[in-house]
Short mmCIF file of C-alpha atoms in Angstrom, two decimals:
data_model
loop_
_atom_site.label_atom_id
_atom_site.label_comp_id
_atom_site.label_asym_id
_atom_site.label_seq_id
_atom_site.Cartn_x
_atom_site.Cartn_y
_atom_site.Cartn_z
CA ASP Y 1 4.34 2.38 -14.36
CA THR Y 2 6.36 0.87 -11.50
CA GLY Y 3 7.27 -2.32 -13.34
CA VAL Y 4 4.91 -4.47 -11.26
CA SER Y 5 2.07 -5.84 -13.37
CA GLN Y 6 -1.19 -7.43 -12.30
CA ASN Y 7 -3.80 -9.34 -14.25
CA PRO Y 8 -6.63 -9.06 -14.73
CA ARG Y 9 -7.19 -5.40 -13.93
CA HIS Y 10 -10.87 -5.99 -13.28
CA LYS Y 11 -12.82 -9.11 -12.37
CA ILE Y 12 -16.54 -9.45 -11.90
CA THR Y 13 -17.76 -12.74 -10.53
CA LYS Y 14 -20.79 -14.28 -8.93
CA ARG Y 15 -20.84 -15.23 -5.31
CA GLY Y 16 -19.52 -18.74 -4.77
CA GLN Y 17 -17.19 -18.75 -7.76
CA ASN Y 18 -13.42 -19.10 -7.52
CA VAL Y 19 -11.10 -16.40 -8.85
CA THR Y 20 -7.36 -16.23 -9.39
CA PHE Y 21 -5.20 -13.14 -9.78
CA ARG Y 22 -1.65 -12.92 -11.03
CA CYS Y 23 1.18 -10.58 -10.08
CA ASP Y 24 4.46 -10.19 -11.93
CA PRO Y 25 6.96 -8.32 -9.76
CA ILE Y 26 10.00 -6.37 -10.86
CA SER Y 27 12.32 -9.10 -12.07
CA GLU Y 28 15.16 -8.82 -9.59
CA HIS Y 29 12.91 -8.32 -6.55
CA ASN Y 30 12.94 -11.25 -4.17
CA ARG Y 31 10.11 -10.03 -1.93
CA LEU Y 32 6.49 -9.97 -3.01
CA TYR Y 33 3.50 -8.74 -1.02
CA TRP Y 34 -0.27 -8.91 -1.37
CA TYR Y 35 -2.53 -6.23 0.10
CA ARG Y 36 -6.27 -5.65 -0.04
CA GLN Y 37 -7.82 -2.20 -0.25
CA THR Y 38 -11.47 -1.32 0.17
CA LEU Y 39 -12.99 1.98 -0.86
CA GLY Y 40 -11.83 4.87 1.27
CA GLN Y 41 -9.31 2.81 3.24
CA GLY Y 42 -5.60 2.27 3.10
CA PRO Y 43 -4.21 -1.05 1.86
CA GLU Y 44 -4.23 -3.89 4.39
CA PHE Y 45 -1.46 -6.47 4.42
CA LEU Y 46 -2.46 -10.01 3.46
CA THR Y 47 0.71 -12.03 2.95
CA TYR Y 48 4.30 -11.87 1.77
CA PHE Y 49 6.89 -14.05 0.10
CA GLN Y 50 10.63 -14.06 0.12
CA ASN Y 51 11.56 -15.89 -3.04
CA GLU Y 52 9.17 -18.87 -3.12
CA ALA Y 53 8.67 -19.06 0.64
CA GLN Y 54 5.49 -17.60 2.13
CA LEU Y 55 6.80 -16.10 5.35
CA GLU Y 56 3.83 -14.31 6.84
CA LYS Y 57 0.06 -14.38 6.53
CA SER Y 58 -2.39 -11.92 8.01
CA ARG Y 59 -5.39 -13.05 10.02
CA LEU Y 60 -7.38 -11.36 7.25
CA LEU Y 61 -6.38 -14.24 5.00
CA SER Y 62 -9.12 -16.76 5.65
CA ASP Y 63 -8.83 -20.38 4.56
CA ARG Y 64 -10.66 -19.47 1.34
CA PHE Y 65 -7.58 -17.49 0.29
CA SER Y 66 -4.38 -19.06 -0.93
CA ALA Y 67 -1.30 -17.50 -2.44
CA GLU Y 68 1.61 -19.10 -4.22
CA ARG Y 69 4.89 -18.06 -5.71
CA PRO Y 70 6.11 -21.36 -7.13
CA LYS Y 71 9.35 -20.30 -8.78
CA GLY Y 72 10.08 -17.20 -6.80
CA SER Y 73 8.99 -14.95 -9.66
CA PHE Y 74 5.28 -14.35 -10.37
CA SER Y 75 2.64 -14.99 -7.72
CA THR Y 76 -1.01 -15.98 -7.78
CA LEU Y 77 -3.73 -15.21 -5.26
CA GLU Y 78 -6.77 -17.46 -5.36
CA ILE Y 79 -10.05 -16.85 -3.59
CA GLN Y 80 -12.40 -19.80 -3.35
CA ARG Y 81 -16.16 -19.56 -2.89
CA THR Y 82 -16.11 -15.79 -3.19
CA GLU Y 83 -18.35 -13.70 -0.96
CA GLN Y 84 -19.62 -10.17 -1.48
CA GLY Y 85 -17.31 -9.01 1.29
CA ASP Y 86 -14.35 -10.05 -0.85
CA SER Y 87 -15.08 -7.16 -3.21
CA ALA Y 88 -12.01 -4.95 -3.05
CA MET Y 89 -8.86 -3.88 -4.86
CA TYR Y 90 -6.13 -6.50 -4.55
CA LEU Y 91 -2.70 -4.95 -4.72
CA CYS Y 92 0.64 -6.60 -5.25
CA ALA Y 93 3.96 -5.03 -4.36
CA SER Y 94 7.57 -6.12 -4.65
CA SER Y 95 10.84 -5.05 -3.10
CA LEU Y 96 14.50 -5.82 -3.49
CA GLY Y 97 14.98 -6.92 0.06
CA GLN Y 98 14.65 -6.07 3.70
CA GLY Y 99 14.16 -2.40 4.40
CA SER Y 100 13.81 -1.36 0.78
CA GLU Y 101 11.00 0.45 -1.00
CA GLN Y 102 7.90 -1.49 -1.98
CA PHE Y 103 6.72 -0.85 -5.53
CA PHE Y 104 3.02 -1.39 -6.07
CA GLY Y 105 1.23 -2.70 -9.11
CA PRO Y 106 -2.00 -1.17 -10.47
CA GLY Y 107 -4.16 -3.68 -8.64
CA THR Y 108 -6.97 -6.03 -9.58
CA ARG Y 109 -10.43 -4.76 -8.76
CA LEU Y 110 -12.73 -7.61 -7.75
CA THR Y 111 -16.49 -7.22 -7.70
CA VAL Y 112 -18.51 -10.09 -6.30
CA LEU Y 113 -22.18 -9.96 -7.25
CA GLY N 1 -7.80 3.71 14.45
CA GLU N 2 -11.35 4.42 13.51
CA SER N 3 -12.51 3.90 9.99
CA VAL N 4 -13.58 6.95 8.07
CA GLY N 5 -15.37 4.84 5.48
CA LEU N 6 -15.99 6.78 2.30
CA HIS N 7 -15.50 10.16 3.95
CA LEU N 8 -11.79 10.74 3.61
CA PRO N 9 -10.31 13.76 5.33
CA THR N 10 -9.86 16.34 2.60
CA LEU N 11 -7.35 19.13 2.19
CA SER N 12 -8.23 21.72 -0.41
CA VAL N 13 -5.47 24.11 -1.53
CA GLN N 14 -4.90 26.64 -4.24
CA GLU N 15 -2.38 25.88 -6.96
CA GLY N 16 0.98 27.27 -5.96
CA ASP N 17 0.33 27.14 -2.22
CA ASN N 18 2.13 24.79 0.14
CA SER N 19 0.29 21.74 1.45
CA ILE N 20 0.75 19.97 4.75
CA ILE N 21 -0.73 16.53 5.26
CA ASN N 22 -0.63 15.01 8.73
CA CYS N 23 -0.62 11.47 10.00
CA ALA N 24 -0.60 9.86 13.42
CA TYR N 25 0.99 6.44 13.64
CA SER N 26 0.19 3.76 16.13
CA ASN N 27 3.29 1.84 17.13
CA SER N 28 6.16 3.50 18.96
CA ALA N 29 8.33 0.56 17.89
CA SER N 30 7.90 1.38 14.20
CA ASP N 31 11.16 2.61 12.76
CA TYR N 32 10.49 3.26 9.11
CA PHE N 33 7.82 5.50 7.63
CA ILE N 34 6.72 6.11 4.08
CA TRP N 35 4.39 8.47 2.28
CA TYR N 36 2.48 7.14 -0.73
CA LYS N 37 0.39 8.96 -3.31
CA GLN N 38 -2.55 7.14 -4.85
CA GLU N 39 -4.39 8.43 -7.89
CA SER N 40 -7.79 7.10 -8.82
CA GLY N 41 -7.61 3.60 -10.30
CA LYS N 42 -3.89 3.21 -9.63
CA GLY N 43 -1.72 1.54 -7.03
CA PRO N 44 0.09 3.57 -4.36
CA GLN N 45 3.18 5.41 -5.59
CA PHE N 46 6.18 5.96 -3.30
CA ILE N 47 6.88 9.62 -2.53
CA ILE N 48 9.40 9.76 0.28
CA ASP N 49 10.49 7.78 3.32
CA ILE N 50 12.17 8.47 6.62
CA ARG N 51 13.80 6.29 9.24
CA SER N 52 13.35 6.78 12.96
CA ASN N 53 16.88 8.05 13.49
CA MET N 54 15.94 11.19 11.53
CA ASP N 55 13.36 13.90 12.13
CA LYS N 56 13.36 15.52 8.70
CA ARG N 57 14.03 14.47 5.15
CA GLN N 58 13.70 16.47 1.97
CA GLY N 59 13.01 15.43 -1.57
CA GLN N 60 12.02 17.28 -4.67
CA ARG N 61 9.23 19.67 -3.55
CA VAL N 62 8.42 17.36 -0.64
CA THR N 63 9.57 17.26 2.97
CA VAL N 64 8.69 14.68 5.59
CA LEU N 65 8.83 15.51 9.28
CA LEU N 66 8.82 12.90 12.02
CA ASN N 67 7.99 13.60 15.65
CA LYS N 68 8.51 10.38 17.57
CA THR N 69 7.52 11.94 20.89
CA VAL N 70 3.91 12.35 19.77
CA LYS N 71 4.01 9.68 17.03
CA HIS N 72 3.26 12.18 14.31
CA LEU N 73 4.32 12.34 10.69
CA SER N 74 3.73 15.11 8.20
CA LEU N 75 4.22 15.59 4.48
CA GLN N 76 4.84 19.04 3.14
CA ILE N 77 4.41 19.71 -0.56
CA ALA N 78 5.81 22.98 -1.85
CA ALA N 79 4.16 24.90 -4.68
CA THR N 80 1.30 22.42 -5.00
CA GLN N 81 0.32 21.61 -8.57
CA PRO N 82 -2.90 20.15 -10.03
CA GLY N 83 -1.02 16.91 -10.68
CA ASP N 84 -0.55 16.55 -6.93
CA SER N 85 -4.29 15.93 -6.52
CA ALA N 86 -4.61 12.41 -5.12
CA VAL N 87 -5.12 10.48 -1.90
CA TYR N 88 -2.02 10.46 0.31
CA PHE N 89 -1.29 7.66 2.76
CA CYS N 90 1.33 7.38 5.43
CA ALA N 91 2.58 3.90 6.21
CA GLU N 92 4.63 2.54 9.07
CA ASN N 93 6.85 -0.45 8.99
CA LYS N 94 6.83 -2.76 11.92
CA ASN N 95 9.73 -5.00 12.73
CA TYR N 96 12.20 -3.35 10.40
CA GLY N 97 15.41 -5.27 10.86
CA GLY N 98 13.40 -8.44 11.38
CA ALA N 99 11.95 -10.91 8.94
CA THR N 100 9.17 -8.88 7.43
CA ASN N 101 8.57 -5.51 5.88
CA LYS N 102 4.79 -5.44 5.95
CA LEU N 103 3.43 -1.93 5.81
CA ILE N 104 0.66 -0.65 8.04
CA PHE N 105 -1.23 2.12 6.25
CA GLY N 106 -3.00 4.99 7.93
CA THR N 107 -6.23 6.61 6.85
CA GLY N 108 -5.69 8.54 3.66
CA THR N 109 -6.08 12.24 3.04
CA LEU N 110 -7.57 13.51 -0.18
CA LEU N 111 -5.61 16.48 -1.53
CA ALA N 112 -7.67 18.62 -3.89
CA VAL N 113 -5.73 21.30 -5.74
CA GLN N 114 -7.81 24.17 -7.05
CA PRO N 115 -6.46 25.87 -10.18
#
């Protein structure tokens, strides 16, 4: 257990539904990252926050995806109008600052039927 | 790089042997490299890192070697144990020293330790 928690651990939804995932980072970490991982592949960067500011977004993050970190602590990732191609493991990581180790949570596995 | 889909490169070793997992990275400007271990159903777990001003770094039972000339990274695990069985990923950090620490992960290698 790295100290980063994610909820839910598993989510099954029907195509077209909206889903929201939550990440609670290690408490003193000011940086929070979202990655997506499909079967057999390494995690792919989606977006990252420093405190409450979203500083970078990948081109993988279509306009159906939105992430927030309103108080600089926990973060949510919402996917609207889910598609089957959204099925993946969504990983959250946090770090203490620039150049420091990223600690990953256990992930939320999304299955879109 | 090319996707390997579901067919991860696999390294099969006997318990007690040494393991060497290799990785080629893509960006000569990357200056920070990390090895992660990922067990089934879990998030990646940090093993060891190395910065570009070094070519070797040792941890407990693990050693990372960096060859910047050929953009190659390797992870050596001494006296491999069944608990080492997992998928191993190398990751490179672009723009270290800048505003972001996003990690770029390579294709994983499945390490299977035979008892």
